[in-house]
Coordinates of C-alpha atoms in Angstrom, one line a residue:
M1 CA 8.2 -33.1 -0.5
A2 CA 9.9 -30.8 1.9
N3 CA 13.3 -29.5 0.9
S4 CA 16.5 -30.9 2.4
R5 CA 17.2 -27.9 4.6
S6 CA 13.7 -28.3 6.3
M7 CA 14.3 -32.0 6.6
T8 CA 17.6 -31.6 8.3
Q9 CA 16.4 -28.8 10.7
R10 CA 13.4 -30.8 11.8
L11 CA 15.4 -34.0 12.3
F12 CA 18.0 -32.3 14.4
G13 CA 15.3 -30.4 16.2
A14 CA 13.6 -33.6 17.4
A15 CA 16.9 -35.3 18.1
F16 CA 18.3 -32.4 20.1
S17 CA 15.9 -33.0 23.0
F18 CA 17.1 -36.4 24.1
V19 CA 20.7 -35.7 23.0
A20 CA 20.8 -32.7 25.3
L21 CA 19.1 -34.8 28.1
A22 CA 21.9 -37.4 27.6
A23 CA 24.5 -34.7 27.9
V24 CA 23.0 -33.4 31.2
I25 CA 22.9 -36.9 32.6
A26 CA 26.5 -37.5 31.5
L27 CA 27.7 -34.4 33.4
F28 CA 25.8 -35.7 36.5
F29 CA 27.7 -39.0 36.3
T30 CA 31.2 -37.6 35.7
Y31 CA 32.2 -38.5 39.3
R32 CA 32.1 -42.2 38.3
R33 CA 35.5 -43.7 37.8
Y34 CA 36.1 -45.5 34.6
Q35 CA 37.3 -49.0 35.8
P36 CA 37.9 -52.3 33.9
A37 CA 35.0 -54.7 33.7
P38 CA 35.0 -57.0 36.7
H39 CA 36.1 -60.6 36.1
P40 CA 34.5 -62.7 37.5
P41 CA 31.5 -60.4 37.1
R42 CA 29.9 -58.8 40.1
L43 CA 26.9 -56.4 40.0
S44 CA 25.0 -54.8 42.8
V45 CA 21.2 -55.0 42.6
D46 CA 20.8 -52.0 44.9
A47 CA 18.0 -49.8 43.5
R48 CA 20.1 -46.7 44.3
E49 CA 22.4 -47.7 41.5
L50 CA 19.6 -47.6 38.9
P51 CA 20.2 -44.1 37.6
Y52 CA 23.8 -45.0 36.8
Y53 CA 22.8 -48.2 35.2
A54 CA 20.1 -46.5 33.1
F55 CA 22.7 -43.9 31.9
C56 CA 25.1 -46.7 30.9
S57 CA 22.5 -48.6 28.9
F58 CA 21.2 -45.4 27.2
Y59 CA 24.6 -44.2 25.9
R60 CA 25.3 -47.7 24.5
M61 CA 21.9 -47.7 22.8
L62 CA 22.4 -44.2 21.4
A63 CA 25.9 -45.0 20.1
A64 CA 24.7 -48.2 18.4
Y65 CA 21.7 -46.5 16.9
L66 CA 23.7 -43.6 15.4
I67 CA 26.0 -46.2 13.8
A68 CA 23.1 -48.2 12.6
L69 CA 21.4 -45.1 11.1
V70 CA 24.4 -44.2 9.0
F71 CA 25.0 -47.8 8.0
S72 CA 21.4 -48.4 6.9
L73 CA 21.2 -45.3 4.7
I74 CA 24.5 -46.1 2.9
Y75 CA 23.9 -49.8 2.6
G76 CA 20.2 -49.7 1.8
I77 CA 20.4 -47.1 -0.9
A78 CA 23.4 -48.8 -2.5
A79 CA 21.6 -52.1 -2.6
A80 CA 18.4 -50.6 -4.0
H81 CA 20.2 -48.8 -6.8
S82 CA 21.7 -51.8 -8.6
R83 CA 20.2 -55.3 -9.2
A84 CA 23.7 -56.7 -9.3
R85 CA 24.6 -55.2 -5.9
E86 CA 21.2 -56.3 -4.5
R87 CA 21.9 -60.0 -5.4
V88 CA 25.0 -59.8 -3.1
M89 CA 24.2 -57.2 -0.4
I90 CA 20.6 -58.3 0.5
P91 CA 21.6 -62.0 1.1
I92 CA 24.3 -60.8 3.4
I93 CA 21.7 -58.9 5.4
D94 CA 19.5 -62.1 5.4
I95 CA 22.4 -64.0 6.9
A96 CA 23.4 -61.4 9.4
Q97 CA 19.8 -61.0 10.8
S98 CA 19.5 -64.8 11.2
V99 CA 22.5 -65.0 13.5
P100 CA 21.4 -64.6 17.1
V101 CA 23.2 -62.0 19.3
V102 CA 25.1 -64.8 21.2
G103 CA 26.5 -65.9 17.8
F104 CA 28.5 -62.6 17.7
F105 CA 30.0 -63.2 21.2
P106 CA 33.3 -64.8 20.1
A107 CA 33.9 -62.0 17.5
A108 CA 33.0 -59.4 20.1
I109 CA 35.3 -60.8 22.7
F110 CA 38.3 -61.8 20.7
F111 CA 38.3 -58.7 18.4
F112 CA 37.1 -55.7 20.3
V113 CA 38.4 -56.7 23.7
A114 CA 41.8 -57.5 22.1
L115 CA 41.6 -54.2 20.2
A116 CA 41.1 -52.1 23.4
P117 CA 41.8 -54.1 26.6
G118 CA 39.8 -53.3 29.7
R119 CA 36.4 -51.9 30.0
L120 CA 36.7 -49.8 26.9
G121 CA 37.0 -52.9 24.7
V122 CA 34.0 -54.5 26.4
E123 CA 32.0 -51.3 26.0
I124 CA 32.8 -51.3 22.2
A125 CA 31.8 -55.0 22.1
A126 CA 28.5 -54.3 23.8
I127 CA 27.7 -51.4 21.4
F128 CA 28.6 -53.7 18.5
L129 CA 26.2 -56.4 19.8
I130 CA 23.4 -53.8 20.2
F131 CA 24.1 -52.6 16.7
T132 CA 23.5 -56.2 15.4
S133 CA 20.0 -56.1 16.9
M134 CA 19.2 -52.7 15.4
A135 CA 20.7 -52.4 12.0
W136 CA 19.1 -55.1 9.7
N137 CA 15.5 -54.0 9.8
M138 CA 16.6 -50.4 9.2
V139 CA 18.6 -51.5 6.2
L140 CA 15.6 -53.4 4.8
G141 CA 13.3 -50.4 5.5
V142 CA 15.6 -48.0 3.5
F143 CA 15.9 -50.6 0.7
E144 CA 12.1 -51.0 0.5
S145 CA 11.6 -47.2 0.5
V146 CA 14.0 -46.7 -2.4
R147 CA 12.7 -49.6 -4.4
T148 CA 9.1 -48.4 -4.1
I149 CA 9.7 -44.8 -5.2
P150 CA 7.2 -44.0 -8.0
N151 CA 8.7 -44.2 -11.5
D152 CA 7.4 -40.8 -12.4
S153 CA 9.4 -39.2 -9.6
M154 CA 12.7 -40.8 -10.8
E155 CA 11.9 -39.9 -14.4
A156 CA 11.2 -36.3 -13.5
L157 CA 14.5 -35.8 -11.8
G158 CA 16.3 -37.5 -14.7
A159 CA 14.5 -35.2 -17.2
F160 CA 15.8 -32.2 -15.4
G161 CA 19.3 -33.5 -15.5
A162 CA 19.7 -33.8 -11.7
N163 CA 23.0 -35.2 -10.6
S164 CA 23.4 -38.0 -8.0
W165 CA 23.9 -35.6 -5.0
L166 CA 20.7 -33.6 -5.9
K167 CA 18.8 -36.9 -6.4
L168 CA 19.9 -38.1 -3.0
R169 CA 18.9 -34.9 -1.2
R170 CA 15.6 -34.2 -3.0
L171 CA 14.2 -37.7 -3.5
L172 CA 16.0 -40.6 -1.9
L173 CA 16.5 -39.3 1.6
P174 CA 13.0 -37.8 1.9
A175 CA 11.5 -41.0 0.5
C176 CA 13.3 -43.0 3.3
V177 CA 12.0 -40.8 6.1
P178 CA 8.6 -42.5 6.9
K179 CA 9.9 -46.1 7.0
L180 CA 13.1 -45.0 8.7
V181 CA 11.2 -43.4 11.6
Y182 CA 9.1 -46.4 12.2
N183 CA 12.0 -48.8 11.8
S184 CA 14.1 -46.6 14.2
I185 CA 11.4 -47.0 16.9
L186 CA 11.5 -50.7 16.2
S187 CA 15.3 -50.8 16.4
W188 CA 15.2 -49.2 19.8
V189 CA 12.5 -51.7 20.9
A190 CA 14.8 -54.6 19.7
G191 CA 17.8 -53.0 21.4
W192 CA 16.0 -52.8 24.7
Y193 CA 14.7 -56.4 24.3
Y194 CA 18.2 -57.8 23.7
L195 CA 19.9 -55.5 26.1
I196 CA 20.5 -58.3 28.6
A197 CA 22.4 -60.5 26.1
C198 CA 24.5 -57.5 25.0
E199 CA 25.6 -56.4 28.5
I200 CA 26.5 -59.9 29.7
I201 CA 29.0 -61.3 27.2
T202 CA 30.0 -64.9 27.8
A203 CA 31.9 -67.4 25.7
G204 CA 33.1 -70.4 27.7
P205 CA 35.3 -69.3 30.6
T206 CA 35.4 -65.7 29.4
S207 CA 32.6 -63.5 30.8
Y208 CA 32.1 -59.8 31.1
R209 CA 29.1 -58.1 32.8
L210 CA 28.8 -54.4 32.2
P211 CA 26.8 -52.1 34.5
G212 CA 23.4 -51.4 32.9
L213 CA 19.7 -52.1 33.1
G214 CA 20.0 -55.4 31.2
S215 CA 22.6 -56.9 33.5
Y216 CA 20.8 -55.5 36.5
L217 CA 17.5 -57.2 35.5
I218 CA 19.1 -60.6 34.8
T219 CA 21.0 -60.4 38.1
A220 CA 17.8 -59.5 40.0
A221 CA 15.9 -62.4 38.2
D222 CA 18.7 -64.9 39.1
K223 CA 18.3 -63.9 42.7
G224 CA 14.5 -63.9 42.6
R225 CA 14.3 -60.2 43.7
S226 CA 10.9 -59.2 42.4
G227 CA 11.0 -55.7 43.8
E228 CA 14.3 -55.0 42.1
I229 CA 12.9 -56.3 38.8
V230 CA 10.0 -54.0 39.1
A231 CA 12.3 -51.0 39.9
G232 CA 14.5 -51.8 36.9
L233 CA 11.5 -52.0 34.6
L234 CA 10.2 -48.7 35.9
A235 CA 13.5 -47.1 35.1
L236 CA 13.4 -48.6 31.6
L237 CA 9.8 -47.4 31.2
A238 CA 10.8 -43.8 32.2
I239 CA 13.5 -43.7 29.5
I240 CA 11.1 -45.1 26.9
V241 CA 8.3 -42.6 27.7
T242 CA 10.7 -39.7 27.7
M243 CA 12.1 -40.7 24.3
D244 CA 8.6 -41.1 22.9
L245 CA 7.6 -37.7 24.1
L246 CA 10.7 -35.8 23.0
M247 CA 11.8 -37.9 20.0
W248 CA 9.4 -40.3 18.4
Q249 CA 6.1 -38.4 18.7
P250 CA 7.4 -35.3 16.8
L251 CA 9.3 -37.4 14.3
S252 CA 6.3 -39.6 13.6
V253 CA 4.2 -36.5 12.9
W254 CA 6.9 -34.9 10.8
A255 CA 7.4 -38.1 8.8
E256 CA 3.8 -37.8 7.4
K257 CA 4.9 -34.8 5.4
F258 CA 6.9 -37.1 3.2
R259 CA 4.0 -39.2 2.0
Y260 CA 3.3 -39.2 -1.7
E261 CA 0.3 -36.8 -2.1
F262 CA -1.3 -35.3 -5.1
A263 CA -4.0 -33.6 -3.2
A264 CA -4.3 -31.8 0.2
S265 CA -4.6 -34.3 3.0
P266 CA -7.7 -33.9 5.1
E267 CA -6.2 -35.8 8.0
P268 CA -4.8 -33.7 10.8
M269 CA -1.3 -34.3 11.8
R270 CA -1.1 -33.9 15.5
S271 CA 0.8 -35.7 18.2
L272 CA -0.9 -37.9 20.7
G273 CA -3.0 -36.4 23.6
G274 CA -2.1 -32.8 23.1
L275 CA 1.7 -33.3 23.4
D276 CA 2.5 -30.6 20.9
A277 CA 4.0 -28.3 23.5
V278 CA 6.3 -31.0 24.8
S279 CA 7.3 -32.2 21.4
A280 CA 8.1 -28.6 20.4
I281 CA 10.8 -28.2 23.0
G282 CA 13.5 -29.8 20.9
P283 CA 13.0 -27.7 17.7
A284 CA 12.6 -24.5 19.8
L285 CA 16.0 -25.1 21.5
V286 CA 17.6 -25.9 18.1
R287 CA 16.3 -22.6 16.7
A288 CA 17.7 -20.7 19.7
V289 CA 21.1 -22.3 19.4
R290 CA 21.2 -21.8 15.6
L291 CA 20.3 -18.1 16.0
S292 CA 23.0 -17.7 18.6
F293 CA 25.7 -19.2 16.4
T294 CA 24.7 -17.7 13.1
P295 CA 26.8 -14.5 13.5
V296 CA 29.9 -16.5 14.4
I297 CA 29.4 -18.9 11.4
R298 CA 28.9 -15.9 9.0
A299 CA 32.0 -14.2 10.3
L300 CA 34.1 -17.3 9.9
R301 CA 32.8 -17.9 6.4
S302 CA 33.6 -14.3 5.4
A303 CA 37.1 -14.5 6.9
L304 CA 37.8 -17.7 5.0
S305 CA 36.5 -16.4 1.7
A306 CA 38.5 -13.2 2.1
T307 CA 41.8 -15.0 2.9
A308 CA 41.5 -17.8 0.3
P309 CA 43.2 -16.7 -2.9
F310 CA 41.6 -19.5 -4.9
N311 CA 39.1 -22.4 -4.6
L312 CA 41.1 -25.1 -2.8
A313 CA 38.6 -27.7 -3.6
A314 CA 39.1 -27.2 -7.3
H315 CA 42.9 -26.9 -7.3
P316 CA 44.4 -29.7 -9.4
A317 CA 46.9 -30.8 -6.7
I318 CA 44.1 -31.1 -4.2
V319 CA 41.9 -33.0 -6.6
R320 CA 44.8 -35.5 -7.4
A321 CA 45.5 -35.9 -3.7
G322 CA 41.9 -36.6 -2.9
R323 CA 41.7 -39.2 -5.6
L324 CA 44.9 -40.8 -4.3
V325 CA 43.5 -40.9 -0.7
R326 CA 40.2 -42.5 -1.9
L327 CA 42.1 -45.1 -3.9
M328 CA 44.3 -46.0 -0.9
V329 CA 41.3 -46.2 1.4
M330 CA 39.4 -48.5 -1.1
A331 CA 42.5 -50.6 -1.6
G332 CA 42.8 -51.0 2.2
F333 CA 39.2 -52.0 2.6
A334 CA 39.5 -54.5 -0.3
F335 CA 42.6 -56.0 1.3
L336 CA 40.9 -56.3 4.7
L337 CA 37.8 -57.8 3.1
V338 CA 39.8 -60.4 1.1
Y339 CA 41.9 -61.2 4.1
G340 CA 38.9 -61.7 6.3
V341 CA 37.1 -63.9 3.8
I342 CA 40.2 -66.1 3.3
A343 CA 40.9 -66.4 7.1
G344 CA 37.2 -67.1 7.8
A345 CA 37.1 -69.8 5.1
I346 CA 40.2 -71.5 6.5
A347 CA 38.9 -71.4 10.1
L348 CA 35.5 -72.7 8.9
V349 CA 37.1 -75.6 7.0
R350 CA 39.3 -76.5 10.0
T351 CA 36.4 -76.4 12.4
L352 CA 34.1 -78.5 10.2
S353 CA 36.8 -81.0 9.3
A354 CA 37.3 -81.9 13.0
P355 CA 35.3 -84.9 14.4
W356 CA 31.8 -83.7 15.2
P357 CA 30.3 -84.4 18.7
A358 CA 27.6 -87.0 19.0
I359 CA 24.9 -84.4 19.8
A360 CA 25.4 -82.9 16.3
A361 CA 23.2 -85.7 15.0
Q362 CA 20.2 -84.0 16.7
I363 CA 20.6 -80.7 14.8
P364 CA 18.2 -81.6 12.0
A365 CA 15.4 -82.5 14.5
A366 CA 16.2 -79.5 16.6
T367 CA 16.0 -77.3 13.5
L368 CA 12.6 -78.7 12.6
A369 CA 11.3 -78.2 16.2
S370 CA 12.4 -74.6 16.3
T371 CA 11.0 -73.9 12.8
I372 CA 7.6 -75.2 13.9
R373 CA 7.6 -73.0 16.9
L374 CA 8.6 -70.0 14.8
T375 CA 5.8 -70.7 12.3
I376 CA 3.2 -70.9 15.0
A377 CA 4.4 -67.6 16.5
Y378 CA 4.4 -66.0 13.1
L379 CA 0.8 -67.0 12.3
I380 CA -0.3 -65.7 15.7
S381 CA 1.5 -62.4 15.0
L382 CA -0.2 -62.1 11.6
G383 CA -3.5 -62.8 13.2
W384 CA -3.5 -59.6 15.3
T385 CA -1.0 -57.2 13.6
I386 CA -2.8 -57.1 10.2
P387 CA -6.2 -56.2 11.7
C388 CA -4.5 -53.5 13.8
A389 CA -2.8 -52.0 10.8
I390 CA -6.1 -52.0 8.8
Y391 CA -7.9 -50.4 11.7
A392 CA -5.1 -47.8 12.0
S393 CA -5.5 -46.9 8.4
E394 CA -9.1 -45.8 9.1
N395 CA -8.8 -44.4 12.6
Q396 CA -6.1 -41.7 13.2
R397 CA -6.6 -41.7 17.0
F398 CA -6.0 -45.4 17.2
A399 CA -2.9 -45.1 14.8
R400 CA -1.5 -42.4 17.2
A401 CA -2.0 -44.6 20.2
I402 CA -0.9 -48.0 19.0
A403 CA 2.8 -47.0 18.2
P404 CA 3.8 -45.7 21.7
I405 CA 1.9 -48.5 23.4
A406 CA 3.6 -51.1 21.3
E407 CA 7.0 -49.4 21.8
I408 CA 6.6 -49.6 25.6
I409 CA 5.4 -53.2 25.7
G410 CA 7.9 -54.4 23.0
S411 CA 10.8 -52.9 24.9
V412 CA 10.2 -55.0 28.0
P413 CA 13.1 -57.6 28.1
A414 CA 12.2 -61.2 28.0
T415 CA 13.8 -61.6 31.4
A416 CA 11.0 -59.6 33.0
L417 CA 8.5 -62.1 31.6
F418 CA 10.3 -65.2 33.1
P419 CA 8.5 -65.0 36.4
L420 CA 5.0 -64.9 34.7
I421 CA 6.0 -67.7 32.3
V422 CA 7.3 -69.9 35.2
L423 CA 4.4 -69.2 37.6
I424 CA 1.5 -69.4 35.1
V425 CA 2.4 -71.2 31.9
I426 CA 4.8 -73.8 33.1
R427 CA 3.3 -74.4 36.5
Y428 CA -0.3 -74.7 35.4
T429 CA 0.0 -76.1 31.9
G430 CA 3.4 -77.9 32.2
G431 CA 4.1 -76.9 28.7
M432 CA 7.5 -75.5 28.0
N433 CA 6.7 -75.6 24.3
L434 CA 3.9 -73.1 24.9
A435 CA 6.2 -71.0 27.0
S436 CA 8.7 -71.0 24.3
I437 CA 6.2 -70.0 21.6
L438 CA 5.0 -67.1 23.8
L439 CA 8.5 -65.8 24.3
I440 CA 9.3 -66.1 20.5
L441 CA 6.1 -64.1 19.9
T442 CA 7.5 -61.2 22.0
G443 CA 10.6 -61.1 19.8
M444 CA 8.7 -61.5 16.5
Q445 CA 5.4 -59.6 16.4
W446 CA 6.7 -56.1 16.7
Y447 CA 8.7 -56.3 13.5
L448 CA 5.4 -57.0 11.7
L449 CA 3.4 -54.3 13.5
F450 CA 5.8 -51.4 13.0
N451 CA 6.5 -52.3 9.4
L452 CA 2.7 -52.5 8.7
L453 CA 2.1 -49.2 10.5
G454 CA 4.8 -47.6 8.4
G455 CA 3.1 -49.0 5.3
V456 CA -0.3 -47.8 6.3
N457 CA 1.1 -44.3 7.0
Q458 CA 2.4 -44.1 3.4
I459 CA -1.0 -44.7 1.7
P460 CA -1.8 -41.3 0.0
A461 CA -4.8 -39.6 1.4
D462 CA -6.1 -38.8 -2.1
L463 CA -6.3 -42.5 -2.9
K464 CA -8.3 -43.1 0.3
E465 CA -10.7 -40.3 -0.7
A466 CA -11.0 -41.8 -4.2
V467 CA -11.9 -45.2 -2.9
R468 CA -14.4 -43.7 -0.4
S469 CA -16.1 -41.7 -3.2
M470 CA -16.7 -44.9 -5.2
G471 CA -19.1 -46.1 -2.4
L472 CA -17.2 -49.4 -1.9
S473 CA -17.9 -51.4 1.2
R474 CA -15.3 -51.5 4.0
I475 CA -14.2 -55.0 3.0
A476 CA -13.9 -53.9 -0.7
R477 CA -11.7 -50.9 0.4
W478 CA -9.4 -53.2 2.3
R479 CA -9.2 -55.6 -0.6
K480 CA -8.7 -53.0 -3.3
L481 CA -6.4 -50.5 -1.5
T482 CA -5.2 -51.2 2.0
L483 CA -4.0 -54.7 1.7
P484 CA -2.2 -54.2 -1.7
A485 CA -0.7 -50.9 -0.5
I486 CA 0.8 -52.6 2.6
A487 CA 2.0 -55.7 0.8
P488 CA 5.6 -54.6 0.5
S489 CA 5.7 -53.6 4.2
L490 CA 4.1 -56.9 5.1
L491 CA 6.8 -58.8 3.4
T492 CA 9.6 -56.6 4.8
G493 CA 8.1 -57.1 8.2
S494 CA 7.9 -60.9 7.6
I495 CA 11.6 -61.1 6.7
T496 CA 12.7 -59.1 9.7
A497 CA 10.2 -60.9 12.0
W498 CA 11.7 -64.3 11.1
G499 CA 15.1 -62.8 11.7
G500 CA 13.9 -61.6 15.1
G501 CA 12.4 -64.9 15.8
W502 CA 15.7 -66.8 15.3
N503 CA 17.3 -64.3 17.7
A504 CA 14.5 -64.8 20.2
L505 CA 15.2 -68.6 20.3
I506 CA 18.2 -67.9 22.5
L507 CA 15.8 -66.4 25.2
S508 CA 12.8 -68.6 24.5
E509 CA 14.2 -72.2 24.5
Y510 CA 16.6 -71.7 27.4
F511 CA 16.2 -69.5 30.4
P512 CA 17.4 -69.7 34.0
Y513 CA 15.2 -68.5 36.8
R514 CA 15.9 -68.8 40.5
G515 CA 18.7 -71.3 40.0
V516 CA 16.6 -73.6 37.7
T517 CA 17.2 -73.7 34.0
H518 CA 14.1 -74.2 31.9
K519 CA 14.8 -75.4 28.4
V520 CA 13.1 -77.2 25.5
F521 CA 14.6 -79.1 22.6
G522 CA 15.6 -76.8 19.7
L523 CA 18.4 -75.0 18.0
G524 CA 18.2 -72.1 20.5
A525 CA 18.7 -74.3 23.5
M526 CA 21.6 -76.1 21.7
L527 CA 23.3 -72.8 21.0
D528 CA 22.8 -71.6 24.6
V529 CA 24.2 -74.9 26.1
A530 CA 27.2 -74.7 23.8
T531 CA 27.8 -71.0 24.7
Y532 CA 27.0 -70.9 28.5
E533 CA 27.2 -74.4 30.0
K534 CA 29.8 -76.5 28.0
Y535 CA 31.6 -74.1 25.7
N536 CA 31.9 -75.9 22.3
G537 CA 33.0 -73.7 19.4
Q538 CA 32.1 -76.4 16.9
M539 CA 28.6 -76.8 18.1
I540 CA 28.1 -73.0 18.1
L541 CA 29.2 -73.0 14.5
L542 CA 27.0 -75.9 13.5
T543 CA 23.9 -74.5 15.1
L544 CA 24.5 -71.0 13.5
L545 CA 25.1 -72.6 10.1
S546 CA 21.8 -74.5 10.5
M547 CA 19.9 -71.2 11.3
I548 CA 21.6 -69.4 8.4
L549 CA 20.8 -72.3 6.0
V550 CA 17.1 -72.3 6.9
V551 CA 16.8 -68.5 6.6
I552 CA 18.6 -68.4 3.2
V553 CA 16.3 -71.1 1.8
L554 CA 13.2 -69.4 3.1
N555 CA 14.2 -66.0 1.9
R556 CA 15.4 -67.2 -1.6
L557 CA 12.5 -69.5 -2.3
V558 CA 9.6 -67.6 -0.5
W559 CA 10.1 -64.1 0.8
R560 CA 12.3 -62.6 -1.9
R561 CA 10.1 -63.9 -4.7
L562 CA 7.0 -62.5 -3.0
Y563 CA 8.8 -59.2 -2.2
D564 CA 9.9 -58.7 -5.8
L565 CA 6.4 -59.3 -7.0
A566 CA 4.9 -57.0 -4.4
T567 CA 7.3 -54.1 -5.1
E568 CA 6.6 -54.3 -8.8
R569 CA 2.9 -55.0 -8.8
Y570 CA 1.8 -52.9 -5.8
R571 CA 4.1 -49.9 -6.2
I572 CA 2.2 -46.6 -6.0
D573 CA 2.5 -45.0 -9.5
Y574 CA 0.4 -42.3 -11.0

């Protein structure tokens, strides 16, 4: 594997391109005044405002992603390193990913807006909501990567007496790179998909509509402005393509260096369509900046070492102060955690002990109806993503093409599909159930595809060559190598796909278009009605608890048992 310095330099090199682009755009928009969020919300659908809206959405997405990246590394590695922690931490992720974005609206409004009144609080709330659509699949990707590290690699570091920090730098972080790259692309896809729900925060009479591409698209859809919808989608497409060229293409190529290989790989690692010159812009700029600042850094280091009479980090007083600070921080977090759990439990008991509305009796039937739609969408997703992943394992050109294409298609918000759904599916088939399944499919299938592509990308080339040398048929190669190798990724994708499916219910079972609300019986429609039409905190809580209960039962009885079996039986060990 590459050393940690090379890993950091390449990561920053690829990231520098779009970060620098964001900085340039930010300077361009400095003339915009920072004003409170309008209430009641007003938003112009003038296409001339699109550059500003695109900038607002991009910086929210970037901030949410950076937080999700740090969170996923810390949380995923911690959960994978201890069976005891795993039993607590992974069910929390299962619960969190089963809660739709609108389920976090009350917390976002009453906590973040109260914390920082005005638009700043609403911006923080929107970033938090985008974070909830990005983080969970990244955590599970890191968790899978650490759990499937070959035993001989762990034993080798242990035999050399490597400490925890060295093990993190040399093994754990590099092992997470391939899955983390694919899951990062997927997180951006999910963030763009749920951007509308994150930029329009509504809970009963309280409503905030931030300027951005998501709020622009839903406003244009409500007014039936097809031209503005197309303009908004083109702006979104421009951002996605730019990020793919400057960020995801070079990172996807670079991530292949972290596969487990015991022989030289015969497969060329090139970016798609001769984009090497474009993808090299970021690393080249980083090298230039690093060379420019190297003399300054060396001078500062020399000055500090010359003036420091002793090693401050090793001084007993400094060590004791550091331990005291860590103890105080841990005590503060523990207090806040205990306080939050107790306060939440009291609020939960009070809400559930109040008389339930009559419509609550329909929750079991609505849960069953939504689960059936999710199952159908999941089976359809399996039907095309597994063949695509298998074909990608044998055709590098197809593997390079499918990821950016899926990224673009998957990032299209569901609102942009409403006109097609209404004009074609509902008008000609009259089937709102079919329309709902199709919309659930758009929020579920990409979790499977990107996880499977990440799993295929990690199959060692020497194993592929060994299987080919045996003269096995193509079906035998799939059965003996490809399918077992991608089994952990398939189960990780299935877990996150069902979480994405529950999130997609809020957009698939209830959507307004041109003043008409189309809805179908199910938990998602119940949650939307309780959130947007007749605010009812008790019904919101009951529907969310129903979703969480179903997800926990499925994960505990089905997915986790299969996942543990797959990670133990199909781990790549030499």
